[in-house]
Structure formats: C-alpha cells, structure tokens
C-alpha positions as CSV (number, residue, x, y, z in Angstrom):
1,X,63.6,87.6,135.2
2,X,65.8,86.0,132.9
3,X,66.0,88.6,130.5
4,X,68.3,91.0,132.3
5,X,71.1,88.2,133.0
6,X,70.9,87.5,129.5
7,X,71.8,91.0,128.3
8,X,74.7,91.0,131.1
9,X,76.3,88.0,130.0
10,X,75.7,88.9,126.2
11,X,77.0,92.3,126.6
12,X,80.0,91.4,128.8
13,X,81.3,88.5,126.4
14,X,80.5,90.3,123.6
15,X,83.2,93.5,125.1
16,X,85.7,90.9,126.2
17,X,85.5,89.0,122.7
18,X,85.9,92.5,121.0
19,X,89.4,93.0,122.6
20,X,90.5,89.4,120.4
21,X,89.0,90.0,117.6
22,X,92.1,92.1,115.9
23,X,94.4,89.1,116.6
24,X,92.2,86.5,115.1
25,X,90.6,88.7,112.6
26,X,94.5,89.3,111.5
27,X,95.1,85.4,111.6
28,X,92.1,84.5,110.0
29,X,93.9,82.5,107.7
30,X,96.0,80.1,109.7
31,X,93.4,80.0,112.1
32,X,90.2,78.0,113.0
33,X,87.4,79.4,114.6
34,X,86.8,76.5,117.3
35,X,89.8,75.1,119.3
36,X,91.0,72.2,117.5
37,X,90.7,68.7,118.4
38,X,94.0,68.0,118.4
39,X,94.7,69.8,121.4
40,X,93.6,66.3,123.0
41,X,96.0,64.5,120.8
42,X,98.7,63.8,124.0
43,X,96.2,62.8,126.5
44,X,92.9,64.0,128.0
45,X,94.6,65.9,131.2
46,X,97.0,67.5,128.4
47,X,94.1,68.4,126.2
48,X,91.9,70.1,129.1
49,X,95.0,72.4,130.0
50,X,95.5,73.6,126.7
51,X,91.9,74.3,126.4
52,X,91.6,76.4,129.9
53,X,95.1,77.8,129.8
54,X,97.3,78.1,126.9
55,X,96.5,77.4,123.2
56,X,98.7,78.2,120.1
57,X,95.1,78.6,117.8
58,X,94.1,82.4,118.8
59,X,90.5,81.9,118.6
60,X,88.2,84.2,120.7
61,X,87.3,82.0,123.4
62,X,89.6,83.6,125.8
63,X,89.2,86.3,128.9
64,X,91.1,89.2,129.9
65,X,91.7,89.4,133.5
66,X,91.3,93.2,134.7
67,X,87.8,93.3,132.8
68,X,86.7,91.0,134.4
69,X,88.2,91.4,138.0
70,X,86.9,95.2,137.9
71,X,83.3,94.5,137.0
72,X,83.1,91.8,139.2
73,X,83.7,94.6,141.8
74,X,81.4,96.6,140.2
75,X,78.2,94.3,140.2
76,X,79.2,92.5,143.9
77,X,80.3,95.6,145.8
78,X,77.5,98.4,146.0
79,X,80.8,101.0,147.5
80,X,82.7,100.5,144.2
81,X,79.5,102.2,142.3
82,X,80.9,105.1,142.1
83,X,81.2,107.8,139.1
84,X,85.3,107.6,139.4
85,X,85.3,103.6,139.7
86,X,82.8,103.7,136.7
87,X,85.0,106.2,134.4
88,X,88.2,103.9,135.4
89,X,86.9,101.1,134.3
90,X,85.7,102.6,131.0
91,X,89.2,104.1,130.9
92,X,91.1,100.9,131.4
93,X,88.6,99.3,128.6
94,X,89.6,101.5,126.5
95,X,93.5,101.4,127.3
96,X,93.2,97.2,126.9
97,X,91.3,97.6,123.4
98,X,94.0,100.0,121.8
99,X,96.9,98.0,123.2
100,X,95.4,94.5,121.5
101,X,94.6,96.3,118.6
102,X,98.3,97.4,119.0
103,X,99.7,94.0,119.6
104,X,97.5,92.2,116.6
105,X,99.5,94.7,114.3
106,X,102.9,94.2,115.6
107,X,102.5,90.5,116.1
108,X,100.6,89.5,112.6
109,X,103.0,92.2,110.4
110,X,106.0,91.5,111.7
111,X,105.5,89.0,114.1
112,X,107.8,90.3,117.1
113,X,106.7,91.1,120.6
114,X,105.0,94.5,121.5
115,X,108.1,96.9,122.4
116,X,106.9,100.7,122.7
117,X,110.6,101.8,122.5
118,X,111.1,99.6,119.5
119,X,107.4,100.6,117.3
120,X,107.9,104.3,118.4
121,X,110.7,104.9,116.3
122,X,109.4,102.8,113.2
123,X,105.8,104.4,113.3
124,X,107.9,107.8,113.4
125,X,109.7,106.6,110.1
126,X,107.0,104.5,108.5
127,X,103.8,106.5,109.1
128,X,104.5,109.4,106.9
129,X,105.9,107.7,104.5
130,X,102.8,105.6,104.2
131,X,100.7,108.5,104.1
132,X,102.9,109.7,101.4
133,X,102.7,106.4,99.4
134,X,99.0,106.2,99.8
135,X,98.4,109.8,98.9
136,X,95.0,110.0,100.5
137,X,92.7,113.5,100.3
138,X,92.2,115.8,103.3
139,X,88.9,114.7,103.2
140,X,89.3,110.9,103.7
141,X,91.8,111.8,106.4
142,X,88.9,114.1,108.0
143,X,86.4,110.9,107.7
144,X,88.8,108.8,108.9
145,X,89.2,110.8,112.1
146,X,85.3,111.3,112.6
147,X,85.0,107.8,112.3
148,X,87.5,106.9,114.9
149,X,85.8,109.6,117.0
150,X,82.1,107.4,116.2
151,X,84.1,104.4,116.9
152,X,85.0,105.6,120.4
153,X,81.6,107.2,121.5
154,X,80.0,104.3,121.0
155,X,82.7,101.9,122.9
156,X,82.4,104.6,126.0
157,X,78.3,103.9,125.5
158,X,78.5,100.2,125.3
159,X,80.5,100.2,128.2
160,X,78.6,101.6,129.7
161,X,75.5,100.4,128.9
162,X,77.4,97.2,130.8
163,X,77.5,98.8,133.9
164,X,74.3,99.7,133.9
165,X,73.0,96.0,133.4
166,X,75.6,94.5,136.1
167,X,73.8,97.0,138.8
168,X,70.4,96.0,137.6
169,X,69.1,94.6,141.1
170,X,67.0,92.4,138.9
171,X,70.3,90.1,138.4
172,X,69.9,86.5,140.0
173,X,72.5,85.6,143.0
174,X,73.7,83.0,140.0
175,X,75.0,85.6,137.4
176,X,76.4,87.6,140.6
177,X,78.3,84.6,142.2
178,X,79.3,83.1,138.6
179,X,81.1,86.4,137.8
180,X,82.7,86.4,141.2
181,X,83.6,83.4,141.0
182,X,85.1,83.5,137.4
183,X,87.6,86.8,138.6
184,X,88.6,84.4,141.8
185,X,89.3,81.7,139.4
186,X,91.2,84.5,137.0
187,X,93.0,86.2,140.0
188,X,94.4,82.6,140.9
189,X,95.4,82.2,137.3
190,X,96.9,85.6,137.6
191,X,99.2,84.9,140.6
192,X,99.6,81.4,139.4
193,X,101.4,82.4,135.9
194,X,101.9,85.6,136.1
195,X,104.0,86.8,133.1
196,X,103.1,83.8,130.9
197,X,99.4,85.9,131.2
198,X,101.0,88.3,128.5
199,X,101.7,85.6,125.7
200,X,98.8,85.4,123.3
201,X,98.7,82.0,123.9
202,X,97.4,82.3,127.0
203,X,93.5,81.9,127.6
204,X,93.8,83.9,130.7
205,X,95.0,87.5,129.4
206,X,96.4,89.9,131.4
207,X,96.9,93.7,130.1
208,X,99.0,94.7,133.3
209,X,101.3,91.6,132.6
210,X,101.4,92.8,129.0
211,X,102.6,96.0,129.7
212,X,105.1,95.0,132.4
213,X,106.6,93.0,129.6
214,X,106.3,95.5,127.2
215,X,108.2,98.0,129.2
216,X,110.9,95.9,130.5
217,X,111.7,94.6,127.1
218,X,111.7,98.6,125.8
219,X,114.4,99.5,128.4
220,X,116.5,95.9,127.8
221,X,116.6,97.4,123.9
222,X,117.4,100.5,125.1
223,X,120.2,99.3,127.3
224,X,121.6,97.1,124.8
225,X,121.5,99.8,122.0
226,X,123.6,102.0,124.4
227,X,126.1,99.5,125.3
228,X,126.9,98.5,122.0
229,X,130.9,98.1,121.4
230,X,131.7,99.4,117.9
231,X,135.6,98.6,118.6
232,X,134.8,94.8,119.4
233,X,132.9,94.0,116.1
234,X,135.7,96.5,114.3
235,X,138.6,93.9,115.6
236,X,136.1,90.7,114.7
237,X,135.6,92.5,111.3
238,X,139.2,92.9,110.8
239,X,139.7,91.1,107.3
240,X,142.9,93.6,106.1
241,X,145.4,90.2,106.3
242,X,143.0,88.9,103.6
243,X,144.0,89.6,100.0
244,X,142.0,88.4,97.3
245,X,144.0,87.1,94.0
246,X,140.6,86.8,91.7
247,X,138.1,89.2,92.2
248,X,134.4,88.2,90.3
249,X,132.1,90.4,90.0
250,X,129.5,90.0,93.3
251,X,125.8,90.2,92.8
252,X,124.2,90.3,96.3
253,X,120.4,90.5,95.3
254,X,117.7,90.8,98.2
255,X,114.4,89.3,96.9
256,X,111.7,91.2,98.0
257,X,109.2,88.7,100.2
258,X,110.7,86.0,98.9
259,X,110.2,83.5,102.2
260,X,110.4,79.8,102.8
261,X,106.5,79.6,103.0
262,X,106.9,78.6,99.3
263,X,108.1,75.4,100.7
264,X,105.9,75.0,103.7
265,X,101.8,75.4,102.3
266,X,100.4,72.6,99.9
267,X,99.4,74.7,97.3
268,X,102.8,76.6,96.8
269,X,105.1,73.6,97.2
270,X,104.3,71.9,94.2
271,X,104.2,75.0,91.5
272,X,107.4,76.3,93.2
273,X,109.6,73.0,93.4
274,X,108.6,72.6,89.6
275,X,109.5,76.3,88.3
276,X,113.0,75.7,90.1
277,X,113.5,72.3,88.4
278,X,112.8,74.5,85.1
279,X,114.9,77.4,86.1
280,X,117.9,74.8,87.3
281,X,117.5,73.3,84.0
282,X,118.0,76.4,82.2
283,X,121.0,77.4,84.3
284,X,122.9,74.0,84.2
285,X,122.2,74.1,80.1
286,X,124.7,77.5,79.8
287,X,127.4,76.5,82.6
288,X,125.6,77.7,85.7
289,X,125.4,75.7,89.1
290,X,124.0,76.6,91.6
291,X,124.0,75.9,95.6
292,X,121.2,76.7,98.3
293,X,120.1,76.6,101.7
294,X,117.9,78.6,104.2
295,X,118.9,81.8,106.5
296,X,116.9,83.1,109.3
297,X,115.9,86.8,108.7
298,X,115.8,88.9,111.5
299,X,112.5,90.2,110.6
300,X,109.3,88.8,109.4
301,X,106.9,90.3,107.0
302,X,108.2,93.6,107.0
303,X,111.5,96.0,107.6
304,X,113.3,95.0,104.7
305,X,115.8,97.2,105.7
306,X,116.6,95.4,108.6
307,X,117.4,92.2,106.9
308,X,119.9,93.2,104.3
309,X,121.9,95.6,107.0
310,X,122.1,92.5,108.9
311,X,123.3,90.7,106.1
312,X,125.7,93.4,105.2
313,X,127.0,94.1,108.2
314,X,127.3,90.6,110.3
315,X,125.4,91.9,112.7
316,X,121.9,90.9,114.2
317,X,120.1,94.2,113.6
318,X,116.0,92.8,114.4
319,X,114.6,96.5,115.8
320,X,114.2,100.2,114.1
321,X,116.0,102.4,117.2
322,X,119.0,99.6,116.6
323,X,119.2,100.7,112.9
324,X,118.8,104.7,113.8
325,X,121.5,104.1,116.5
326,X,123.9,102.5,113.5
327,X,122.6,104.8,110.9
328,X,123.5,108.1,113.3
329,X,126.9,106.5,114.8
330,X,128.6,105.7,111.4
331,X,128.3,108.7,109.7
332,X,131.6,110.4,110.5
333,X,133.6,106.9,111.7
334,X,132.8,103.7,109.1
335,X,131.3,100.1,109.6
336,X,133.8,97.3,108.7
337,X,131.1,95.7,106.8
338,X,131.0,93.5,104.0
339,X,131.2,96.3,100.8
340,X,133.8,97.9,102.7
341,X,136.0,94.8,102.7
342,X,135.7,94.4,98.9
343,X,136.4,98.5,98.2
344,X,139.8,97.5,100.4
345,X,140.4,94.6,97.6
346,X,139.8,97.1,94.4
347,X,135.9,96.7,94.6
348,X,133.2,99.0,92.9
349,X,130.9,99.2,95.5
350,X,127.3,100.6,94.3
351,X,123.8,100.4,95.9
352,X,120.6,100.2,93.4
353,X,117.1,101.6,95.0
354,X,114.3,102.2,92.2
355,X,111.6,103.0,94.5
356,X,109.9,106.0,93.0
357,X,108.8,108.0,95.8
358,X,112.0,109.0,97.2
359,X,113.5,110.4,100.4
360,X,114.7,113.9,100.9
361,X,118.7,114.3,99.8
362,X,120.1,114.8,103.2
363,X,118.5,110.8,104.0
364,X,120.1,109.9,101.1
365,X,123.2,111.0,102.1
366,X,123.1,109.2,105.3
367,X,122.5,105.9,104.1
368,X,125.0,106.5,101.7
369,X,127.2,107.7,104.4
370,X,126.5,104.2,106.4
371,X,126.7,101.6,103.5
372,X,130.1,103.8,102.3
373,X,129.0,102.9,99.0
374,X,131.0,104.2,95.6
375,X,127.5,104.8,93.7
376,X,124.2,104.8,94.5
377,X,121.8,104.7,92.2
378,X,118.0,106.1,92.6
379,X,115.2,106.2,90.8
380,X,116.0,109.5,89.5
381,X,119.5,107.8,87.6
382,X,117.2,105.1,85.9
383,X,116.1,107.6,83.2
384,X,112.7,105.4,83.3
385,X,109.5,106.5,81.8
386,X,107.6,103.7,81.6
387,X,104.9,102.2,83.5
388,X,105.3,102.1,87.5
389,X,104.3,99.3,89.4
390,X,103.3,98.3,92.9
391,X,104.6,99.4,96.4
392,X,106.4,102.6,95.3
393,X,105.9,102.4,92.8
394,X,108.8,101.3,91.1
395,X,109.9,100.5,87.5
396,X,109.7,96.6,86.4
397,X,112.8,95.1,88.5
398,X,114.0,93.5,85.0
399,X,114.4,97.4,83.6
400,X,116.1,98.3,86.7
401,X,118.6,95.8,86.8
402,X,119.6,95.6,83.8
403,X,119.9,99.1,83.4
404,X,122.0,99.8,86.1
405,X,123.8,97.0,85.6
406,X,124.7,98.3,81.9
407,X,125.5,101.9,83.8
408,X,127.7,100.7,86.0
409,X,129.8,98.5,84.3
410,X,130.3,101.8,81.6
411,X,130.9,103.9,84.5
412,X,134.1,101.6,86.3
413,X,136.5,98.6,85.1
414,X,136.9,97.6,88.6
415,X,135.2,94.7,89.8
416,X,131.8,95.5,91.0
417,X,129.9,94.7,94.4
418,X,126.4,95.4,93.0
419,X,124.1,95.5,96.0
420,X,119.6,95.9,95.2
421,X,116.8,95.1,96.5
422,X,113.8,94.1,93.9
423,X,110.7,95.9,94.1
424,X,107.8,94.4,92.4
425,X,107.4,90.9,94.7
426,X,106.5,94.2,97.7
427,X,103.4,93.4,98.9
428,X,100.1,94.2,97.6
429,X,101.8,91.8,94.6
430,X,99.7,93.2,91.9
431,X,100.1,94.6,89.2
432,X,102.9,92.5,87.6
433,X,105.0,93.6,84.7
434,X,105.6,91.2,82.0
435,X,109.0,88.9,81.3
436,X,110.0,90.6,77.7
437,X,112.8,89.3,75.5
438,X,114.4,92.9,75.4
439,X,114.2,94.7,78.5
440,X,114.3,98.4,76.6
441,X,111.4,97.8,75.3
442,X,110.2,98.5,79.3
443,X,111.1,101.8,78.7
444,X,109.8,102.8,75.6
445,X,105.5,102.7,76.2
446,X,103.7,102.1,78.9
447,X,104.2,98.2,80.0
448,X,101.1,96.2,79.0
449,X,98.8,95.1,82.0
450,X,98.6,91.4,80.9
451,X,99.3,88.7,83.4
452,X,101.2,85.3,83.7
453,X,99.2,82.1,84.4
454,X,99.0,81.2,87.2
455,X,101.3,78.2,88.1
456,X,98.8,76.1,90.0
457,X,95.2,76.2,91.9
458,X,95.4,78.6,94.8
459,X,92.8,78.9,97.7
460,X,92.5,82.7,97.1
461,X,93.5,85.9,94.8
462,X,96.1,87.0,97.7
463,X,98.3,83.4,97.5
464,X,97.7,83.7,93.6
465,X,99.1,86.8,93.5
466,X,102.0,85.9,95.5
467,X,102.4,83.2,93.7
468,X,102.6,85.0,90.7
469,X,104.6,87.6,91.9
470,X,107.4,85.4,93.0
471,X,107.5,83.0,89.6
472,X,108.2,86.9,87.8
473,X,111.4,87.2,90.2
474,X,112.8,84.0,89.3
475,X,112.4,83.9,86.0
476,X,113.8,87.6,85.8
477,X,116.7,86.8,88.0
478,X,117.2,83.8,86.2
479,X,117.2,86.2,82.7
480,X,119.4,88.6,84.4
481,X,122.1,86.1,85.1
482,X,122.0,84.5,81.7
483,X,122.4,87.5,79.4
484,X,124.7,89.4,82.3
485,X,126.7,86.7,83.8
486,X,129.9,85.1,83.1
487,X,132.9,82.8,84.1
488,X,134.0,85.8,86.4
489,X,130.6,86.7,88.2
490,X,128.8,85.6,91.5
491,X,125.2,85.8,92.0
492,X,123.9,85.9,95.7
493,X,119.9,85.6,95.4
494,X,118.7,86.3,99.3
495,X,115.1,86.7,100.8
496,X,114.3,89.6,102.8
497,X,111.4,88.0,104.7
498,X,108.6,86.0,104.6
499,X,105.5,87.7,102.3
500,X,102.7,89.0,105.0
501,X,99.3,87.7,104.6
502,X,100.2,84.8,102.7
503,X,102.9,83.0,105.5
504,X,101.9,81.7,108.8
505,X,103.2,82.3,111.8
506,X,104.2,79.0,112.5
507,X,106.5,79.2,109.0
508,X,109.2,80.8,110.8
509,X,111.5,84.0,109.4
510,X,114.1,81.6,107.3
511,X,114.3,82.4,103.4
512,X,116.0,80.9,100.5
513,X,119.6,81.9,99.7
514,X,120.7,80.6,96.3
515,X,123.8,81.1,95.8
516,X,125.1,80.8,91.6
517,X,128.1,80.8,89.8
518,X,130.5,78.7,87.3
519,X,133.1,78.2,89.5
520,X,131.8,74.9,90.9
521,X,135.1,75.3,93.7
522,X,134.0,78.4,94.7
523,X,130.3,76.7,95.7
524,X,131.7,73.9,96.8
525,X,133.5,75.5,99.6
526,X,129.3,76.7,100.9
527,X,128.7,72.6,101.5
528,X,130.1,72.1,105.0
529,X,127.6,75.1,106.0
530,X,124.5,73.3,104.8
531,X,124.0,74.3,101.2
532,X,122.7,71.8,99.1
533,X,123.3,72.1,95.2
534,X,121.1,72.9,93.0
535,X,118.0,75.8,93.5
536,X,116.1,73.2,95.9
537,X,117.0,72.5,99.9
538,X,116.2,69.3,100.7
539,X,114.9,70.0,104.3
540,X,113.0,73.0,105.2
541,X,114.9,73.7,108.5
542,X,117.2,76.9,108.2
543,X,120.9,76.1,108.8
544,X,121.9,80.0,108.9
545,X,121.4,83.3,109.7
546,X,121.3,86.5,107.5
547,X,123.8,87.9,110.4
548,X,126.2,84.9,109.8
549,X,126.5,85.3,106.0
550,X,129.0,87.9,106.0
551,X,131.3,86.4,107.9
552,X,130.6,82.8,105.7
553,X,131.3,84.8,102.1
554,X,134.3,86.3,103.5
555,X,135.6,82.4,104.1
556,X,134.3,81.1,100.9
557,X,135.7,83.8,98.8
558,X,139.3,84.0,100.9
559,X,139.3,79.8,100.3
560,X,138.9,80.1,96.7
561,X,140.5,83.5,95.7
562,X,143.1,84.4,98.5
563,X,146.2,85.0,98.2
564,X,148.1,81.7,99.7
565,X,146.3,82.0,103.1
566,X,147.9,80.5,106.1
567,X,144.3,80.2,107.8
568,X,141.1,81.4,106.7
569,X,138.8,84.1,108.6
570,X,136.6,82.5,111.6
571,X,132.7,81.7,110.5
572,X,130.4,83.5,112.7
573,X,126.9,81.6,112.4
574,X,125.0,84.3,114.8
575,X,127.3,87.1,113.5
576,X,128.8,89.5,115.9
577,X,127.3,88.2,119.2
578,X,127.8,89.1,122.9
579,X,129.5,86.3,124.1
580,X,130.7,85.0,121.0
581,X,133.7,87.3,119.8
582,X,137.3,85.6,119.3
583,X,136.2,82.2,121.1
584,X,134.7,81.3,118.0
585,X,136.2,78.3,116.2
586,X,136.9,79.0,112.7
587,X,134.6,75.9,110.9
C-alpha cells in the first residue's frame, strides 16, 4: 500500500524541483546544493525563517504555490476531476516551467528582474544576430525544434502521469491530508507575503505573483520611456559657457567584461593585484600616473551597449526599449552628450567597432546618427587579414587599436575623442591572440594559437580563461599607451560589466575605471570623487556610476583646461535623474 504514495510524492517533488533547476543549474557556481549553515548564524528563530521562507542560496528545496494548490484540488475534491481542470493544470505547468526557465536566463545573464516589455525588444535585436554569429545548419535548427517538441510531450506525459497517481484511490488519508495541508500552509504564505512570493529568494514561489510583477514593471518602463524630457537633460547638458584652453587627446576605452570580480574571488585577487603592481611599474618608469576607482554599470554580464551610452550620455540607460527609444528620437535632433561637447571645443570625434560580422548600412547609419560621431570606423576600414578571434569574431584588439589609431591621427590634426570598445575579453574568452612587439606583424599571417601562462591556480578552465583573457587587455592597453601616448593625451580605461559565468551575483555591477595621464593636476582634480592613485582601489565599494562620469570629466577637464572659469559645471553622481536636475550642488 505504500507503493503508490511513494510514486505520488516522488513524482510530484520531482515536477516542482524541475521548475528550479534552471536557476540553480545557472548558479551552480556560487551556489551550494544544501542550505547553508550559516543561515542560523543570527539566532535559531532567525535561522528557521530563512530556511521556511526566504533564502539568498537558490538551492531546489523550494515549492511553487499554484502547483501545489491545484493538485491538492485535484487529489481531495473528486468534482475538480475533470478533463478541463486536468488540461488546466497541465497548461499552467507548462506556463510556470517556461517562465522560470525564462527568469533563470534574464536573472543569471544579466541579472535584472524579468520585464516582458524590456526582453521583447532585446530578444528581437539579439536573437538573429546570435543565430547569425553561431551560423548553425538548417538541420541542427530542425533537431533542435524536434527536440523541444520531445521535450514537451513528455512534460504533458509526466504530468500527467501525476494526475493519474494523485486519483489513485489506493492513496492513504496521510499523503491526502499532508498535500492539503501543505497548499493551506502555501495559501497562508500566499496572502501573508504576497509580492515578496515573486523574489527568487523566496521558498514559497508564486508564478501569479511573478507575473503581476512582471507586468507592472513592463508598463512602469513603458511609462517612463514615454515621459522622458529630452529638453530638461538638454538644459542640464548645457556646457557651451565652457571653453577649453588645452585640448589632449581623449582615449575613452570600454574594456570588454572587465568587472570588479577580479577583486572580489580568492583566486583572482592575488594574480590581478600583482599584474597591476607590474603594469603601474611600467607606467610610472616613462612618466605615466595613473588614478582609479569603481563605477556602477548599468548592466551586468551583458548589453555592452548599454553601459558605454550611459557613460556617453550621462544618462542611466539600464533596458533595450530605453536605448531603441534614444536611438529612434535622436536621429534628426542631437543628444548633448559627451563627444558632442568636445566636437563644440575643436574635437575629432570617431567611434572604433572591429566586430567582424557587421550590421546592415542603414544600422550603421543610425548609430552613427546618435553618437554624431566625425568617423566611424568598422571592420571593413581595418584592412585586416589576419586571424579572427572570439565573439565576432574580431581582429586582435592590439591590431585594431593601433591601426586606427595610426588612421586617424593621418586623417585629422584636431584633437581626437577616440571612442572603442575591445573585443577579445567577450565572452567565451578563448582563443587569445598573442602580445607581439610589432603589432603589423598581426596582420601579415595568420596569428599563432599559442597561449599565455596562466597567472595563478584557478578552480576551472572558464575562471582560467578569464583570467587569461583579461591579463591580454592590460598588458595591450598598457602597450597601447606607451608607444601612442604622450604629454598631451588622456587615457580613460572603463569596464563594461562584470564577465558572465565567472562573477557572482552577489559581486555587484561596479567595474574598474582607471583613469591615466602625465598631467598629475589633471588626475588630481578625480581625488575628491573617490579615485585612488595608482591602477589599484583600495576598497572594493563603488564610489560612482557609469551615468555620473560624464558629467565628472566635464568638471575635471573644465578645472584643468578651461578658460579662466568663474564656476565649474555641477557633478551629477546618478547623471540626469528625475528629481535631481538644477538642485544639484556642484561638488
């Protein structure tokens, strides 16, 4: 008699554990499989409601409330054993698997909250590209939809299959008062917490909760996309009253993945403090200094895109319709950002992409049309035939900048805003091109395959690679500076985001800005603002945002290089804000 209660409770924890599998699966690395003992570190009462209600570990051992609730129904009320009650409970199965599924992605990639309005657009962007990029056959495609079709047939079966068992009359009273009694205790829950029952957190899960959220944050972005006052952050923007004297040439570099987790896990903190002792050394021995400090990204893990608009444009910019919204509004009117500032003070400004696989020409012309760059330079102006490496692919980022660093100053004697984004730190992180003493040589056979040591035990090949990958962009920005720079240049080295897989998502979205030149007044006007000098910050916790920087260069460059200013431009720490505008102080 025991058998049937046993293939119940098997098959129904073995469905609900299925639906948080993606998140922990996803996780797996920050993650331990058992709730931690710590959770009783402030107390036993402390300890018990973290393990029956909310726990920031996303193991499995956790129930989803409408599952439950409905077959609970199903086994303890013969009138809901019906064919339509049967199908609507497969149904909403169903519905609950794809949206965790869903929610894993969003929140382990890019670790934002679930927002239909928000992933619509960028899956509408991103997924053709990514079939592009991966280049897959119309057979694996065909597989991959048979599979999913398998894949469903046999969820609809195992359902159920449940069903079946739950209206076995061979069932003890036991099994059909403890499921009762575990949906009351989940309905109370329900009603207790309600919308804390969507955080992942939560041991109690609630898929109606979670799409209540969902859609009420999907119209808030909406709203706030709509209302968005283009005239306000023009007059905030307004830097026309501040002439420069001096005009350096500006580097503004945006390291590809390059995240403060390098600070944050044991086995990078060591091998990366040590390479920017050695780097800082190497700078400091031809005239260089250097000052640093962290900014918060607006994204994490992904949407690189989002970050350096942000950056650019003083602006909090953190979803993909927000971008669209920008990128269709300024194409006939222009964004007061922060290269159109410098083109008002005699500036070259030009834009360096060298991703191989490249966007149609009318795209093109859009971005170009929103930066309001000078130049922009693709892969197609690189006159590359080299090896390709990577995401992209791309040429080896030393190539590229260099190269259009050589083309650009040939092409203009104005000073130059020189704006890129490297390429070969993009996740997967392998393969690597070499460091060479003449960058040319990139160019002239196909780059060898060999690869640097690695700069200290790892746990796995992922971190290695990362690891590896982001000791080439150092020493390649550091080489780019030294044979490029002088007395007359700025270098702005920025992280995009945090590298996926490898951060945690507890590390938070801050990166390392360094910012280098041989003015040591210019970098000591970044101090008050939390830059430290030197390539190393001394505390991990970010003192700015990527949305603040413009707003911070314009001050640091107007202090040093203006033209007898009576007052310098406000700092805006959260950029253009609601509520913030004119009452600003100027810091």
């Amino acid at each position: 008699s025991r058998l049937p209660n046993l293939r119940f409770w098997l098959g129904f924890l073995s469905l609900n554990t299925l639906l948080f599998l993606p998140m922990y699966w996803l996780n797996l690395a920050t993650m331990t499989f058992f709730p931690a003992p710590s959770i009783f570190a402030d107390g036993w009462s402390m300890g018990i409601a973290r393990l029956l209600l909310w726990r920031e570990n996303l193991d499995l051992f956790r129930l989803n409330v409408e599952f439950t609730l409905l077959l609970a129904l199903w086994m303890n009320a013969r009138c809901w054993q019906t064919r339509f009650f049967r199908w609507l409970i497969v149904g909403i199965y169903g519905l609950a698997l794809v949206y965790y599924l869903y929610e894993a992605i969003v929140r382990s990639i890019y670790h934002a909250d679930p927002v239909f309005y928000s992933q619509y657009y960028l899956a509408l962007d991103g997924l053709p590209f990514l079939a592009q990029h991966v280049q897959a056959s119309f057979w694996l495609y065909g597989m991959a939809g048979l599979g999913l079709v398998a894949v469903g047939i046999g969820l609809v079966t195992w359902v159920n299959w449940l069903l079946n068992r739950a209206s076995d009359p061979k069932l003890v009273r036991l099994t059909r008062v403890g499921l009762g009694l575990l949906a009351l205790l989940l309905l109370w829950s329900l009603v207790r917490y309600q919308i804390y029952t969507a955080d992942v957190e939560m041991v109690e899960s609630s898929l109606s909760f979670k799409l209540q959220k969902n859609i009420a944050d999907s119209r808030q972005l909406r709203h706030d996309i709509a209302s968005f006052d283009g005239e306000r952050v023009r007059r905030l923007y307004d830097y026309g009253r501040y002439p420069l004297q001096q005009k350096p040439d500006i580097y503004l570099i945006f390291v590809e993945s390059y995240g403060s987790a390098l600070y944050k896990w044991y086995d990078y903190r060591a091998p990366y403090t040590r390479l920017l002792a050695e780097l800082e050394a190497q700078l400091a021995e031809q005239g260089w200094h250097a000052t640093t400090a962290l900014s918060e990204s607006p994204t994490w893990g992904g949407g690189s895109w989002l970050a350096y608009t942000s950056f650019l444009f003083g602006l909090r910019i953190d979803s993909h319709p927000q971008y669209l919204a920008l990128l269709n509004k300024y194409q006939v009117e222009s964004y007061p950002d922060l290269g159109r500032y410098l083109q008002s003070q005699g500036y070259y400004y030009a834009w360096v992409s060298s991703i191989s696989e490249e966007l149609d020409d009318r795209m093109w012309y859009k971005y170009t049309r929103l930066m309001g760059v000078n130049q922009w330079l693709r892969y197609r102006d690189l006159n590359y035939h080299g090896r390709l490496y990577g995401w992209g692919p791309g040429p080896p980022d030393q190539y590229t900048l260099n190269y259009a660093n050589e083309l650009l100053h040939k092409a203009t004697q104005q000073p130059l805003f020189f704006v890129t984004i490297t390429q070969n730190s993009h996740f997967p992180w392998v393969p690597q091109p070499t460091l060479v003493d003449d960058w040319r040589s990139l160019n002239a056979t196909p780059a060898s395959q060999a690869e640097p040591e690695p700069l200290a035990d790892v746990t796995t090949n992922k971190r290695q690679d990362y690891l590896i990958a982001a000791e080439y962009q150092l020493r390649m920005l550091v080489d780019f500076i030294l044979h490029n720079g002088n007395a007359n240049s700025l270098f702005i080295l920025i992280g995009d985001h945090q590298p996926p897989q490898v951060a945690g998502r507890f590390d938070g979205s801050d990166t390392p800005m360094h910012v280098i030149s041989k003015d040591q007044s210019l970098l000591a006007g970044f101090a008050p603002y939390g830059f430290v000098p030197g390539l190393r910050v001394q505390t991990v916790k970010p003192v700015l945002h990527h949305e603040g920087n413009y707003s911070l260069i314009i001050r640091a460059l107007v202090e040093r290089y203006g033209v007898k200013p009576v007052a310098l431009p406000p700092y805006l720490p959260n950029g253009a804000v609601v509520d913030q505008g004119e009452k600003t102080a100027a810091r």
